[in-house]
């Protein structure tokens, strides 16, 4: 088999300002190799004490660090907030903390426990903040809040009351047919169906929840009155799409979604790879 197949070209999206001094750093996977593209985004908030939110995947380290440091100097980064311990959110945490000598890692106890083998940041450089906690970053106080959909018990999103921006971690994830900077570029029905699907894939327990209690988790986000939302797996959500993302989350427990690809699909993929080679 030919092992020298060229990697498909990856579309580059430069960081976009989604709220004042708040920048979405774009990355994605699946382009040219999968039926849909999945965002792998992170955030930079240029507060008086600048904050980096999540750290991307290791495979994109060079571009990720270049994007972060195009927005803030390494020595000015004061906080690195991890929304949870999954590899698509923590892939560059050690490299980023190494490059930013004045940064404190905003984690929590269980995150450190679960990352024991991979996290190289000393406890003396950490601050532990859980759901409901706050972080003073000089000119504003950020609020940590667990979003309705999550796949790690360590998860907290992050809300900035001065801009109305809510970082949703894994919530509001959407497949894309091509990488885009804003969900406005995703066809409406595809977006709603895709969000239902990803929500159930990320959090299969959502089909088993007490609905009244689940709705309360959405109510908490609604109460923030966010004006823009973004997460690792969704580009910017603005305007009336904010309310629609929240409404779509409310109907996730009873949504009917396609099954995940199974062994039969894997065999088709392997066969097509063999033909291509
Ligand atoms: Fe996750
Ligand atoms: Fe994720």
mmCIF file of N, CA and C in Angstrom, residues 1-2 9-10 30 42 61 74-77 99 101 104 116 128 132 156 165 175 179 209 212 218 230 241 249 251:
data_model
loop_
_atom_site.group_PDB
_atom_site.id
_atom_site.type_symbol
_atom_site.label_atom_id
_atom_site.label_comp_id
_atom_site.label_asym_id
_atom_site.label_seq_id
_atom_site.Cartn_x
_atom_site.Cartn_y
_atom_site.Cartn_z
ATOM 1 N N UNK A 1 0.847 -1.203 0.000
ATOM 2 C CA UNK A 1 0.000 0.000 0.000
ATOM 3 C C UNK A 1 0.887 1.260 0.000
ATOM 4 N N UNK A 2 0.498 2.208 -0.804
ATOM 5 C CA UNK A 2 1.256 3.458 -0.867
ATOM 6 C C UNK A 2 1.037 4.246 0.424
ATOM 7 N N UNK A 9 -5.226 19.490 1.652
ATOM 8 C CA UNK A 9 -4.892 20.850 2.080
ATOM 9 C C UNK A 9 -5.878 21.298 3.162
ATOM 10 N N UNK A 10 -5.361 21.963 4.159
ATOM 11 C CA UNK A 10 -6.204 22.407 5.272
ATOM 12 C C UNK A 10 -6.516 23.893 5.110
ATOM 13 N N UNK A 30 -11.000 16.727 9.851
ATOM 14 C CA UNK A 30 -11.927 16.019 8.975
ATOM 15 C C UNK A 30 -11.988 16.540 7.560
ATOM 16 N N UNK A 42 -10.378 27.572 19.982
ATOM 17 C CA UNK A 42 -9.978 28.057 21.303
ATOM 18 C C UNK A 42 -10.254 29.565 21.337
ATOM 19 N N UNK A 61 0.072 22.390 16.973
ATOM 20 C CA UNK A 61 0.767 23.223 17.963
ATOM 21 C C UNK A 61 1.416 24.471 17.362
ATOM 22 N N UNK A 74 3.700 36.386 24.887
ATOM 23 C CA UNK A 74 3.756 35.257 25.836
ATOM 24 C C UNK A 74 3.855 35.700 27.300
ATOM 25 N N UNK A 75 4.673 36.720 27.551
ATOM 26 C CA UNK A 75 4.867 37.130 28.942
ATOM 27 C C UNK A 75 3.654 37.884 29.505
ATOM 28 N N UNK A 76 2.724 38.294 28.614
ATOM 29 C CA UNK A 76 1.524 38.992 29.076
ATOM 30 C C UNK A 76 0.369 38.050 29.405
ATOM 31 N N UNK A 77 0.454 36.801 28.935
ATOM 32 C CA UNK A 77 -0.623 35.845 29.242
ATOM 33 C C UNK A 77 -0.624 35.599 30.753
ATOM 34 N N UNK A 99 5.735 28.428 27.570
ATOM 35 C CA UNK A 99 6.038 29.649 26.806
ATOM 36 C C UNK A 99 5.577 30.920 27.519
ATOM 37 N N UNK A 101 5.613 32.499 31.015
ATOM 38 C CA UNK A 101 6.141 32.338 32.370
ATOM 39 C C UNK A 101 5.279 32.973 33.452
ATOM 40 N N UNK A 104 -0.977 31.516 35.027
ATOM 41 C CA UNK A 104 -1.496 30.547 35.995
ATOM 42 C C UNK A 104 -2.532 29.690 35.282
ATOM 43 N N UNK A 116 -3.096 13.123 35.303
ATOM 44 C CA UNK A 116 -1.864 12.864 36.052
ATOM 45 C C UNK A 116 -0.672 12.575 35.159
ATOM 46 N N UNK A 128 -7.584 26.471 41.195
ATOM 47 C CA UNK A 128 -8.669 25.511 40.993
ATOM 48 C C UNK A 128 -10.014 26.229 41.102
ATOM 49 N N UNK A 132 -19.641 27.457 39.058
ATOM 50 C CA UNK A 132 -20.128 28.463 39.992
ATOM 51 C C UNK A 132 -19.036 29.391 40.497
ATOM 52 N N UNK A 156 -16.269 23.110 32.917
ATOM 53 C CA UNK A 156 -16.871 24.412 33.200
ATOM 54 C C UNK A 156 -16.707 25.264 31.955
ATOM 55 N N UNK A 165 -20.023 37.247 26.154
ATOM 56 C CA UNK A 165 -19.514 36.069 25.446
ATOM 57 C C UNK A 165 -19.472 34.859 26.379
ATOM 58 N N UNK A 175 -21.564 19.781 13.228
ATOM 59 C CA UNK A 175 -20.759 19.404 12.063
ATOM 60 C C UNK A 175 -20.831 20.512 11.014
ATOM 61 N N UNK A 179 -15.005 24.239 6.664
ATOM 62 C CA UNK A 179 -14.692 25.073 7.831
ATOM 63 C C UNK A 179 -15.200 26.501 7.659
ATOM 64 N N UNK A 209 -32.079 11.695 31.084
ATOM 65 C CA UNK A 209 -32.158 12.649 32.194
ATOM 66 C C UNK A 209 -33.601 12.972 32.579
ATOM 67 N N UNK A 212 -37.002 18.000 33.564
ATOM 68 C CA UNK A 212 -37.116 19.268 34.295
ATOM 69 C C UNK A 212 -35.752 19.709 34.826
ATOM 70 N N UNK A 218 -30.110 24.479 31.118
ATOM 71 C CA UNK A 218 -30.200 25.437 30.006
ATOM 72 C C UNK A 218 -30.622 26.804 30.545
ATOM 73 N N UNK A 230 -19.474 30.621 21.726
ATOM 74 C CA UNK A 230 -18.559 29.842 20.883
ATOM 75 C C UNK A 230 -18.031 28.720 21.749
ATOM 76 N N UNK A 241 -29.431 33.292 16.482
ATOM 77 C CA UNK A 241 -28.947 31.904 16.586
ATOM 78 C C UNK A 241 -28.552 31.547 18.030
ATOM 79 N N UNK A 249 -30.830 22.891 22.292
ATOM 80 C CA UNK A 249 -30.325 22.130 23.438
ATOM 81 C C UNK A 249 -31.487 21.602 24.271
ATOM 82 N N UNK A 251 -34.326 20.591 23.323
ATOM 83 C CA UNK A 251 -35.018 19.454 22.697
ATOM 84 C C UNK A 251 -34.078 18.280 22.424
#
